């Protein structure tokens, strides 16, 4: 998993 | 026309101190309910969510929803020019490309205004659902800051383990290991000084000390901090800002290699 996208793993992009 | 006036202008100074090390730029979304800001740090490991409600301002007017992209270093520079007791007013015309900060001294003898260019930021917003957490810990914010500072000497990451007996913060590194246990306060005289744990299930998670230390820059905004944890989801570190809103930091747990 790219570290760059860690937060968007947990919460959906709006 | 957008105008937000705050007699306790030092709140805005403290808010900027609380976010400027984590974020370089952010959008202040203003509507008739107040001001919201949501932004991820550059590495997308953590997220900041700020809410300042309209009813917490001494004057608040927002005729049209506006999103003001700002360089936070610039905002911090400007707010450093405000005195701690100054009234701070932010204002912008509809569709403006600048925002103006006005500082008034308590006796009105000194009035300064600073106009700053706005930026067009195309930033991602994330939808954060209302979540029931397995553990919530309320504790004095200064104590949490002290623990983060002390443990970050030992290692890059910190383990937070919450059980019904209490909460344990641990770090391990080259020089050895450190453990700090806080028991739930037996009798609460002053709620601000209490450690209060609500737990459905015990949770143990590991987090990067560096980010926790960034979050504690918000310590002066609130005497208490609330940590919310569930297995395998981000930690929420919340500072309530009296009578006006809150700042929440979300931090993804470290996953063992």
PDB file of C-alpha atoms in Angstrom:
ATOM      1  CA  UNK A   1       0.000   0.000   0.000  1.00  0.00           C
ATOM      2  CA  UNK A   2       1.309   3.409  -0.906  1.00  0.00           C
ATOM      3  CA  UNK A   3       1.931   5.442   2.229  1.00  0.00           C
ATOM      4  CA  UNK A   4       0.544   8.387   0.273  1.00  0.00           C
ATOM      5  CA  UNK A   5      -2.966   7.032   0.371  1.00  0.00           C
ATOM      6  CA  UNK A   6      -3.128   5.892   3.963  1.00  0.00           C
ATOM      7  CA  UNK A   7      -5.949   8.188   5.121  1.00  0.00           C
ATOM      8  CA  UNK A   8      -8.105   7.524   2.096  1.00  0.00           C
ATOM      9  CA  UNK A   9      -7.928   3.817   2.915  1.00  0.00           C
ATOM     10  CA  UNK A  10     -10.073   4.517   5.925  1.00  0.00           C
ATOM     11  CA  UNK A  11     -12.370   7.278   4.726  1.00  0.00           C
ATOM     12  CA  UNK A  12     -14.045   7.682   1.332  1.00  0.00           C
ATOM     13  CA  UNK A  13     -13.072  10.550  -0.934  1.00  0.00           C
ATOM     14  CA  UNK A  14     -15.933  12.999  -1.415  1.00  0.00           C
TER      15      UNK A  14
ATOM     16  CA  UNK B   1     -20.028  39.346   2.032  1.00  0.00           C
ATOM     17  CA  UNK B   2     -18.279  37.247   4.668  1.00  0.00           C
ATOM     18  CA  UNK B   3     -17.430  38.646   8.088  1.00  0.00           C
ATOM     19  CA  UNK B   4     -16.494  36.796  11.277  1.00  0.00           C
ATOM     20  CA  UNK B   5     -15.584  38.754  14.400  1.00  0.00           C
ATOM     21  CA  UNK B   6     -14.110  37.210  17.506  1.00  0.00           C
ATOM     22  CA  UNK B   7     -13.489  39.186  20.704  1.00  0.00           C
ATOM     23  CA  UNK B   8     -11.317  36.308  21.912  1.00  0.00           C
ATOM     24  CA  UNK B   9      -8.989  36.742  18.947  1.00  0.00           C
ATOM     25  CA  UNK B  10      -6.329  34.662  20.648  1.00  0.00           C
ATOM     26  CA  UNK B  11      -8.405  31.586  19.744  1.00  0.00           C
ATOM     27  CA  UNK B  12      -7.556  32.104  16.079  1.00  0.00           C
ATOM     28  CA  UNK B  13      -3.890  32.595  16.931  1.00  0.00           C
ATOM     29  CA  UNK B  14      -3.913  29.313  18.841  1.00  0.00           C
ATOM     30  CA  UNK B  15      -5.765  27.499  16.046  1.00  0.00           C
ATOM     31  CA  UNK B  16      -3.060  28.516  13.582  1.00  0.00           C
ATOM     32  CA  UNK B  17      -0.333  27.371  15.960  1.00  0.00           C
ATOM     33  CA  UNK B  18      -2.207  24.065  16.214  1.00  0.00           C
ATOM     34  CA  UNK B  19      -2.237  23.370  12.474  1.00  0.00           C
ATOM     35  CA  UNK B  20       0.631  25.202  10.835  1.00  0.00           C
ATOM     36  CA  UNK B  21       3.299  22.573  11.527  1.00  0.00           C
ATOM     37  CA  UNK B  22       1.124  19.839  10.060  1.00  0.00           C
ATOM     38  CA  UNK B  23      -0.398  21.629   7.078  1.00  0.00           C
ATOM     39  CA  UNK B  24       1.159  24.056   4.639  1.00  0.00           C
ATOM     40  CA  UNK B  25      -2.083  25.118   3.016  1.00  0.00           C
ATOM     41  CA  UNK B  26      -5.771  24.564   3.624  1.00  0.00           C
ATOM     42  CA  UNK B  27      -9.193  25.752   2.582  1.00  0.00           C
ATOM     43  CA  UNK B  28     -11.475  27.519   5.042  1.00  0.00           C
ATOM     44  CA  UNK B  29     -15.012  26.619   3.988  1.00  0.00           C
ATOM     45  CA  UNK B  30     -17.468  29.203   5.252  1.00  0.00           C
ATOM     46  CA  UNK B  31     -21.247  28.945   5.231  1.00  0.00           C
ATOM     47  CA  UNK B  32     -24.019  30.202   7.486  1.00  0.00           C
ATOM     48  CA  UNK B  33     -23.287  27.470  10.048  1.00  0.00           C
ATOM     49  CA  UNK B  34     -19.685  28.602  10.530  1.00  0.00           C
ATOM     50  CA  UNK B  35     -16.166  27.867   9.354  1.00  0.00           C
ATOM     51  CA  UNK B  36     -14.898  24.371   8.573  1.00  0.00           C
ATOM     52  CA  UNK B  37     -11.472  23.220   7.545  1.00  0.00           C
ATOM     53  CA  UNK B  38     -10.454  19.720   6.590  1.00  0.00           C
ATOM     54  CA  UNK B  39      -7.031  18.842   5.292  1.00  0.00           C
ATOM     55  CA  UNK B  40      -4.544  15.998   5.231  1.00  0.00           C
ATOM     56  CA  UNK B  41      -0.887  16.495   5.981  1.00  0.00           C
ATOM     57  CA  UNK B  42       1.502  16.210   3.035  1.00  0.00           C
ATOM     58  CA  UNK B  43       2.086  12.501   3.538  1.00  0.00           C
ATOM     59  CA  UNK B  44      -1.642  11.714   3.961  1.00  0.00           C
ATOM     60  CA  UNK B  45      -0.996   9.890   7.229  1.00  0.00           C
ATOM     61  CA  UNK B  46      -3.079  12.265   9.308  1.00  0.00           C
ATOM     62  CA  UNK B  47      -6.049  14.529   8.835  1.00  0.00           C
ATOM     63  CA  UNK B  48      -7.113  17.722  10.573  1.00  0.00           C
ATOM     64  CA  UNK B  49     -10.730  18.730  10.957  1.00  0.00           C
ATOM     65  CA  UNK B  50     -11.573  22.115  12.437  1.00  0.00           C
ATOM     66  CA  UNK B  51     -15.020  23.472  13.140  1.00  0.00           C
ATOM     67  CA  UNK B  52     -15.821  26.978  14.379  1.00  0.00           C
ATOM     68  CA  UNK B  53     -19.556  27.466  14.747  1.00  0.00           C
ATOM     69  CA  UNK B  54     -21.193  30.715  13.670  1.00  0.00           C
ATOM     70  CA  UNK B  55     -22.873  31.133  17.082  1.00  0.00           C
ATOM     71  CA  UNK B  56     -19.463  31.154  18.777  1.00  0.00           C
ATOM     72  CA  UNK B  57     -18.446  34.346  16.978  1.00  0.00           C
ATOM     73  CA  UNK B  58     -19.393  37.766  18.295  1.00  0.00           C
ATOM     74  CA  UNK B  59     -20.510  38.736  14.816  1.00  0.00           C
ATOM     75  CA  UNK B  60     -20.915  36.316  11.930  1.00  0.00           C
ATOM     76  CA  UNK B  61     -22.227  37.005   8.480  1.00  0.00           C
ATOM     77  CA  UNK B  62     -21.907  34.756   5.443  1.00  0.00           C
ATOM     78  CA  UNK B  63     -24.241  35.717   2.597  1.00  0.00           C
ATOM     79  CA  UNK B  64     -22.843  33.165   0.184  1.00  0.00           C
ATOM     80  CA  UNK B  65     -20.838  30.017   0.844  1.00  0.00           C
ATOM     81  CA  UNK B  66     -17.184  30.733   0.201  1.00  0.00           C
ATOM     82  CA  UNK B  67     -14.071  28.582   0.199  1.00  0.00           C
ATOM     83  CA  UNK B  68     -10.913  30.453   0.999  1.00  0.00           C
ATOM     84  CA  UNK B  69      -7.660  28.673   0.179  1.00  0.00           C
ATOM     85  CA  UNK B  70      -4.851  29.961   2.340  1.00  0.00           C
ATOM     86  CA  UNK B  71      -1.145  29.478   2.774  1.00  0.00           C
ATOM     87  CA  UNK B  72      -1.047  28.734   6.494  1.00  0.00           C
ATOM     88  CA  UNK B  73       2.460  30.079   6.956  1.00  0.00           C
ATOM     89  CA  UNK B  74       1.206  33.417   5.702  1.00  0.00           C
ATOM     90  CA  UNK B  75      -1.862  33.294   7.965  1.00  0.00           C
ATOM     91  CA  UNK B  76       0.351  32.436  10.938  1.00  0.00           C
ATOM     92  CA  UNK B  77       2.621  35.391  10.126  1.00  0.00           C
ATOM     93  CA  UNK B  78      -0.368  37.725  10.029  1.00  0.00           C
ATOM     94  CA  UNK B  79      -1.956  36.389  13.222  1.00  0.00           C
ATOM     95  CA  UNK B  80       1.358  36.794  15.030  1.00  0.00           C
ATOM     96  CA  UNK B  81       0.809  40.515  14.512  1.00  0.00           C
ATOM     97  CA  UNK B  82      -2.386  40.368  16.617  1.00  0.00           C
ATOM     98  CA  UNK B  83      -2.169  40.988  20.350  1.00  0.00           C
ATOM     99  CA  UNK B  84      -3.456  38.283  22.666  1.00  0.00           C
ATOM    100  CA  UNK B  85      -6.307  40.522  23.791  1.00  0.00           C
ATOM    101  CA  UNK B  86      -7.150  41.875  20.362  1.00  0.00           C
ATOM    102  CA  UNK B  87     -10.471  41.402  18.655  1.00  0.00           C
ATOM    103  CA  UNK B  88      -9.904  39.642  15.330  1.00  0.00           C
ATOM    104  CA  UNK B  89     -12.203  40.036  12.343  1.00  0.00           C
ATOM    105  CA  UNK B  90     -11.869  38.096   9.092  1.00  0.00           C
ATOM    106  CA  UNK B  91     -13.692  39.469   6.100  1.00  0.00           C
ATOM    107  CA  UNK B  92     -13.978  38.913   2.378  1.00  0.00           C
ATOM    108  CA  UNK B  93     -16.210  40.111  -0.414  1.00  0.00           C
ATOM    109  CA  UNK B  94     -18.163  37.528  -2.414  1.00  0.00           C
ATOM    110  CA  UNK B  95     -15.937  36.003  -5.101  1.00  0.00           C
ATOM    111  CA  UNK B  96     -12.970  37.916  -3.745  1.00  0.00           C
ATOM    112  CA  UNK B  97      -9.410  36.777  -4.238  1.00  0.00           C
ATOM    113  CA  UNK B  98      -8.261  38.277  -0.954  1.00  0.00           C
ATOM    114  CA  UNK B  99      -9.193  38.022   2.709  1.00  0.00           C
ATOM    115  CA  UNK B 100      -8.677  40.811   5.237  1.00  0.00           C
ATOM    116  CA  UNK B 101      -7.784  40.349   8.889  1.00  0.00           C
ATOM    117  CA  UNK B 102      -8.569  43.301  11.168  1.00  0.00           C
ATOM    118  CA  UNK B 103      -7.094  43.484  14.675  1.00  0.00           C
ATOM    119  CA  UNK B 104      -8.466  45.915  17.255  1.00  0.00           C
ATOM    120  CA  UNK B 105      -6.830  46.511  20.611  1.00  0.00           C
ATOM    121  CA  UNK B 106      -9.167  46.307  23.649  1.00  0.00           C
ATOM    122  CA  UNK B 107      -9.348  50.087  23.975  1.00  0.00           C
ATOM    123  CA  UNK B 108      -9.779  50.533  20.191  1.00  0.00           C
ATOM    124  CA  UNK B 109      -6.731  52.793  20.091  1.00  0.00           C
ATOM    125  CA  UNK B 110      -4.878  50.563  17.658  1.00  0.00           C
ATOM    126  CA  UNK B 111      -6.535  49.100  14.613  1.00  0.00           C
ATOM    127  CA  UNK B 112      -4.531  47.131  12.031  1.00  0.00           C
ATOM    128  CA  UNK B 113      -5.605  45.445   8.867  1.00  0.00           C
ATOM    129  CA  UNK B 114      -3.784  42.862   6.810  1.00  0.00           C
ATOM    130  CA  UNK B 115      -4.939  41.804   3.381  1.00  0.00           C
ATOM    131  CA  UNK B 116      -3.819  38.425   2.113  1.00  0.00           C
ATOM    132  CA  UNK B 117      -4.113  36.820  -1.296  1.00  0.00           C
ATOM    133  CA  UNK B 118      -6.223  33.679  -1.444  1.00  0.00           C
ATOM    134  CA  UNK B 119      -5.158  30.539  -3.311  1.00  0.00           C
ATOM    135  CA  UNK B 120      -7.112  28.188  -5.503  1.00  0.00           C
ATOM    136  CA  UNK B 121      -6.568  24.849  -3.812  1.00  0.00           C
ATOM    137  CA  UNK B 122      -7.867  21.680  -5.312  1.00  0.00           C
ATOM    138  CA  UNK B 123      -7.722  19.513  -2.222  1.00  0.00           C
ATOM    139  CA  UNK B 124      -9.368  16.190  -1.577  1.00  0.00           C
ATOM    140  CA  UNK B 125     -12.049  16.024   1.074  1.00  0.00           C
ATOM    141  CA  UNK B 126     -12.756  12.786   2.886  1.00  0.00           C
ATOM    142  CA  UNK B 127     -16.085  11.728   4.352  1.00  0.00           C
ATOM    143  CA  UNK B 128     -15.640  10.824   8.006  1.00  0.00           C
ATOM    144  CA  UNK B 129     -18.604   8.877   9.332  1.00  0.00           C
ATOM    145  CA  UNK B 130     -19.912   9.199  12.878  1.00  0.00           C
ATOM    146  CA  UNK B 131     -18.210   6.286  14.621  1.00  0.00           C
ATOM    147  CA  UNK B 132     -18.729   4.483  17.912  1.00  0.00           C
ATOM    148  CA  UNK B 133     -15.267   3.856  19.328  1.00  0.00           C
ATOM    149  CA  UNK B 134     -14.253   0.930  21.544  1.00  0.00           C
ATOM    150  CA  UNK B 135     -12.356   3.228  23.913  1.00  0.00           C
ATOM    151  CA  UNK B 136     -12.515   6.924  24.683  1.00  0.00           C
ATOM    152  CA  UNK B 137     -10.041   8.490  27.076  1.00  0.00           C
ATOM    153  CA  UNK B 138     -10.435  12.000  28.430  1.00  0.00           C
ATOM    154  CA  UNK B 139      -7.426  13.440  30.164  1.00  0.00           C
ATOM    155  CA  UNK B 140      -5.708  16.757  30.857  1.00  0.00           C
ATOM    156  CA  UNK B 141      -4.279  18.048  27.584  1.00  0.00           C
ATOM    157  CA  UNK B 142      -1.027  19.146  29.244  1.00  0.00           C
ATOM    158  CA  UNK B 143      -0.519  15.616  30.580  1.00  0.00           C
ATOM    159  CA  UNK B 144      -1.002  14.148  27.118  1.00  0.00           C
ATOM    160  CA  UNK B 145       1.485  16.648  25.666  1.00  0.00           C
ATOM    161  CA  UNK B 146       4.001  15.740  28.365  1.00  0.00           C
ATOM    162  CA  UNK B 147       3.602  12.006  27.703  1.00  0.00           C
ATOM    163  CA  UNK B 148       4.054  12.448  23.934  1.00  0.00           C
ATOM    164  CA  UNK B 149       7.142  14.591  24.473  1.00  0.00           C
ATOM    165  CA  UNK B 150       8.674  12.229  27.024  1.00  0.00           C
ATOM    166  CA  UNK B 151       8.050   9.010  25.102  1.00  0.00           C
ATOM    167  CA  UNK B 152       9.229  10.372  21.762  1.00  0.00           C
ATOM    168  CA  UNK B 153      12.748  10.406  23.250  1.00  0.00           C
ATOM    169  CA  UNK B 154      12.670   6.612  23.302  1.00  0.00           C
ATOM    170  CA  UNK B 155      11.323   5.698  19.912  1.00  0.00           C
ATOM    171  CA  UNK B 156       9.612   6.827  16.740  1.00  0.00           C
ATOM    172  CA  UNK B 157       6.372   5.150  17.682  1.00  0.00           C
ATOM    173  CA  UNK B 158       4.174   4.915  20.717  1.00  0.00           C
ATOM    174  CA  UNK B 159       1.860   2.121  21.785  1.00  0.00           C
ATOM    175  CA  UNK B 160      -1.397   3.180  23.409  1.00  0.00           C
ATOM    176  CA  UNK B 161      -3.115   0.347  25.265  1.00  0.00           C
ATOM    177  CA  UNK B 162      -6.477   1.020  26.860  1.00  0.00           C
ATOM    178  CA  UNK B 163      -8.193  -1.337  29.275  1.00  0.00           C
ATOM    179  CA  UNK B 164     -10.853  -0.687  31.870  1.00  0.00           C
ATOM    180  CA  UNK B 165      -8.137  -0.320  34.533  1.00  0.00           C
ATOM    181  CA  UNK B 166      -6.439   2.500  32.719  1.00  0.00           C
ATOM    182  CA  UNK B 167      -4.363   3.524  29.767  1.00  0.00           C
ATOM    183  CA  UNK B 168      -0.717   2.676  29.130  1.00  0.00           C
ATOM    184  CA  UNK B 169       1.563   4.624  26.797  1.00  0.00           C
ATOM    185  CA  UNK B 170       4.788   2.829  25.813  1.00  0.00           C
ATOM    186  CA  UNK B 171       7.807   3.375  23.608  1.00  0.00           C
ATOM    187  CA  UNK B 172      10.861   1.259  22.914  1.00  0.00           C
ATOM    188  CA  UNK B 173      14.120   2.166  21.240  1.00  0.00           C
ATOM    189  CA  UNK B 174      17.883   1.920  21.333  1.00  0.00           C
ATOM    190  CA  UNK B 175      18.277   3.313  24.818  1.00  0.00           C
ATOM    191  CA  UNK B 176      15.604   1.136  26.335  1.00  0.00           C
ATOM    192  CA  UNK B 177      11.915   1.275  26.982  1.00  0.00           C
ATOM    193  CA  UNK B 178       9.443   3.532  28.732  1.00  0.00           C
ATOM    194  CA  UNK B 179       5.951   2.926  30.056  1.00  0.00           C
ATOM    195  CA  UNK B 180       3.539   5.462  31.470  1.00  0.00           C
ATOM    196  CA  UNK B 181       0.361   4.165  33.061  1.00  0.00           C
ATOM    197  CA  UNK B 182      -2.566   6.394  33.917  1.00  0.00           C
ATOM    198  CA  UNK B 183      -5.331   5.041  36.092  1.00  0.00           C
ATOM    199  CA  UNK B 184      -8.847   6.305  35.826  1.00  0.00           C
ATOM    200  CA  UNK B 185      -9.419   9.088  38.354  1.00  0.00           C
ATOM    201  CA  UNK B 186     -11.199   7.680  41.400  1.00  0.00           C
ATOM    202  CA  UNK B 187     -13.081  10.791  42.446  1.00  0.00           C
ATOM    203  CA  UNK B 188     -13.511  13.757  40.201  1.00  0.00           C
ATOM    204  CA  UNK B 189     -13.195  17.123  41.925  1.00  0.00           C
ATOM    205  CA  UNK B 190     -12.196  19.079  38.883  1.00  0.00           C
ATOM    206  CA  UNK B 191     -13.281  17.493  35.649  1.00  0.00           C
ATOM    207  CA  UNK B 192     -10.436  19.226  33.816  1.00  0.00           C
ATOM    208  CA  UNK B 193      -7.885  17.296  35.838  1.00  0.00           C
ATOM    209  CA  UNK B 194      -9.557  13.916  35.589  1.00  0.00           C
ATOM    210  CA  UNK B 195      -8.670  10.867  33.562  1.00  0.00           C
ATOM    211  CA  UNK B 196     -11.919   9.287  32.434  1.00  0.00           C
ATOM    212  CA  UNK B 197     -12.067   6.092  30.411  1.00  0.00           C
ATOM    213  CA  UNK B 198     -15.077   4.669  28.642  1.00  0.00           C
ATOM    214  CA  UNK B 199     -14.379   1.220  27.258  1.00  0.00           C
ATOM    215  CA  UNK B 200     -16.429  -1.383  25.453  1.00  0.00           C
ATOM    216  CA  UNK B 201     -13.439  -3.471  24.385  1.00  0.00           C
ATOM    217  CA  UNK B 202      -9.733  -3.128  25.192  1.00  0.00           C
ATOM    218  CA  UNK B 203      -7.699  -1.666  22.331  1.00  0.00           C
ATOM    219  CA  UNK B 204      -3.949  -1.547  21.671  1.00  0.00           C
ATOM    220  CA  UNK B 205      -2.648   0.492  18.751  1.00  0.00           C
ATOM    221  CA  UNK B 206       0.702   1.942  17.660  1.00  0.00           C
ATOM    222  CA  UNK B 207       1.156   5.487  16.369  1.00  0.00           C
ATOM    223  CA  UNK B 208       3.963   7.689  15.088  1.00  0.00           C
ATOM    224  CA  UNK B 209       5.211   9.976  17.880  1.00  0.00           C
ATOM    225  CA  UNK B 210       6.013  12.754  15.438  1.00  0.00           C
ATOM    226  CA  UNK B 211       2.362  13.250  14.511  1.00  0.00           C
ATOM    227  CA  UNK B 212       1.127  12.998  18.095  1.00  0.00           C
ATOM    228  CA  UNK B 213       3.586  15.753  18.962  1.00  0.00           C
ATOM    229  CA  UNK B 214       2.199  17.894  16.130  1.00  0.00           C
ATOM    230  CA  UNK B 215      -1.320  17.390  17.532  1.00  0.00           C
ATOM    231  CA  UNK B 216      -0.274  18.577  20.983  1.00  0.00           C
ATOM    232  CA  UNK B 217       0.376  22.028  19.516  1.00  0.00           C
ATOM    233  CA  UNK B 218      -3.369  22.431  20.191  1.00  0.00           C
ATOM    234  CA  UNK B 219      -2.875  22.047  23.958  1.00  0.00           C
ATOM    235  CA  UNK B 220      -3.486  25.719  24.718  1.00  0.00           C
ATOM    236  CA  UNK B 221      -6.926  25.530  23.090  1.00  0.00           C
ATOM    237  CA  UNK B 222      -8.387  23.244  25.736  1.00  0.00           C
ATOM    238  CA  UNK B 223      -7.561  21.949  29.218  1.00  0.00           C
ATOM    239  CA  UNK B 224      -8.771  18.485  28.210  1.00  0.00           C
ATOM    240  CA  UNK B 225      -8.127  16.207  25.277  1.00  0.00           C
ATOM    241  CA  UNK B 226     -10.151  13.197  24.188  1.00  0.00           C
ATOM    242  CA  UNK B 227      -8.581  10.168  22.507  1.00  0.00           C
ATOM    243  CA  UNK B 228     -10.921   7.784  20.689  1.00  0.00           C
ATOM    244  CA  UNK B 229      -9.701   4.380  19.529  1.00  0.00           C
ATOM    245  CA  UNK B 230     -11.013   1.245  17.869  1.00  0.00           C
ATOM    246  CA  UNK B 231      -9.015  -1.605  16.409  1.00  0.00           C
ATOM    247  CA  UNK B 232      -7.569  -0.938  12.948  1.00  0.00           C
ATOM    248  CA  UNK B 233      -9.030   2.543  12.455  1.00  0.00           C
ATOM    249  CA  UNK B 234      -7.471   5.966  12.901  1.00  0.00           C
ATOM    250  CA  UNK B 235      -7.071   7.444  16.367  1.00  0.00           C
ATOM    251  CA  UNK B 236      -9.064  10.636  16.937  1.00  0.00           C
ATOM    252  CA  UNK B 237      -7.456  13.290  19.129  1.00  0.00           C
ATOM    253  CA  UNK B 238     -10.022  15.967  19.919  1.00  0.00           C
ATOM    254  CA  UNK B 239      -9.611  19.341  21.575  1.00  0.00           C
ATOM    255  CA  UNK B 240     -12.850  21.171  22.267  1.00  0.00           C
ATOM    256  CA  UNK B 241     -12.633  24.916  21.862  1.00  0.00           C
ATOM    257  CA  UNK B 242     -14.838  26.541  24.465  1.00  0.00           C
ATOM    258  CA  UNK B 243     -18.214  27.752  23.184  1.00  0.00           C
ATOM    259  CA  UNK B 244     -17.193  27.714  19.527  1.00  0.00           C
ATOM    260  CA  UNK B 245     -16.169  24.315  18.219  1.00  0.00           C
ATOM    261  CA  UNK B 246     -13.388  21.778  18.101  1.00  0.00           C
ATOM    262  CA  UNK B 247     -10.241  20.634  16.376  1.00  0.00           C
ATOM    263  CA  UNK B 248      -9.901  16.927  15.658  1.00  0.00           C
ATOM    264  CA  UNK B 249      -6.827  15.129  14.419  1.00  0.00           C
ATOM    265  CA  UNK B 250      -7.064  11.681  12.821  1.00  0.00           C
ATOM    266  CA  UNK B 251      -3.998   9.464  12.706  1.00  0.00           C
ATOM    267  CA  UNK B 252      -3.733   6.132  10.949  1.00  0.00           C
ATOM    268  CA  UNK B 253      -2.300   3.399  13.183  1.00  0.00           C
ATOM    269  CA  UNK B 254       1.108   1.975  12.333  1.00  0.00           C
ATOM    270  CA  UNK B 255       0.888  -1.494  10.929  1.00  0.00           C
ATOM    271  CA  UNK B 256       3.521  -3.970  12.040  1.00  0.00           C
ATOM    272  CA  UNK B 257       5.908  -5.051   9.306  1.00  0.00           C
TER     273      UNK B 257
END
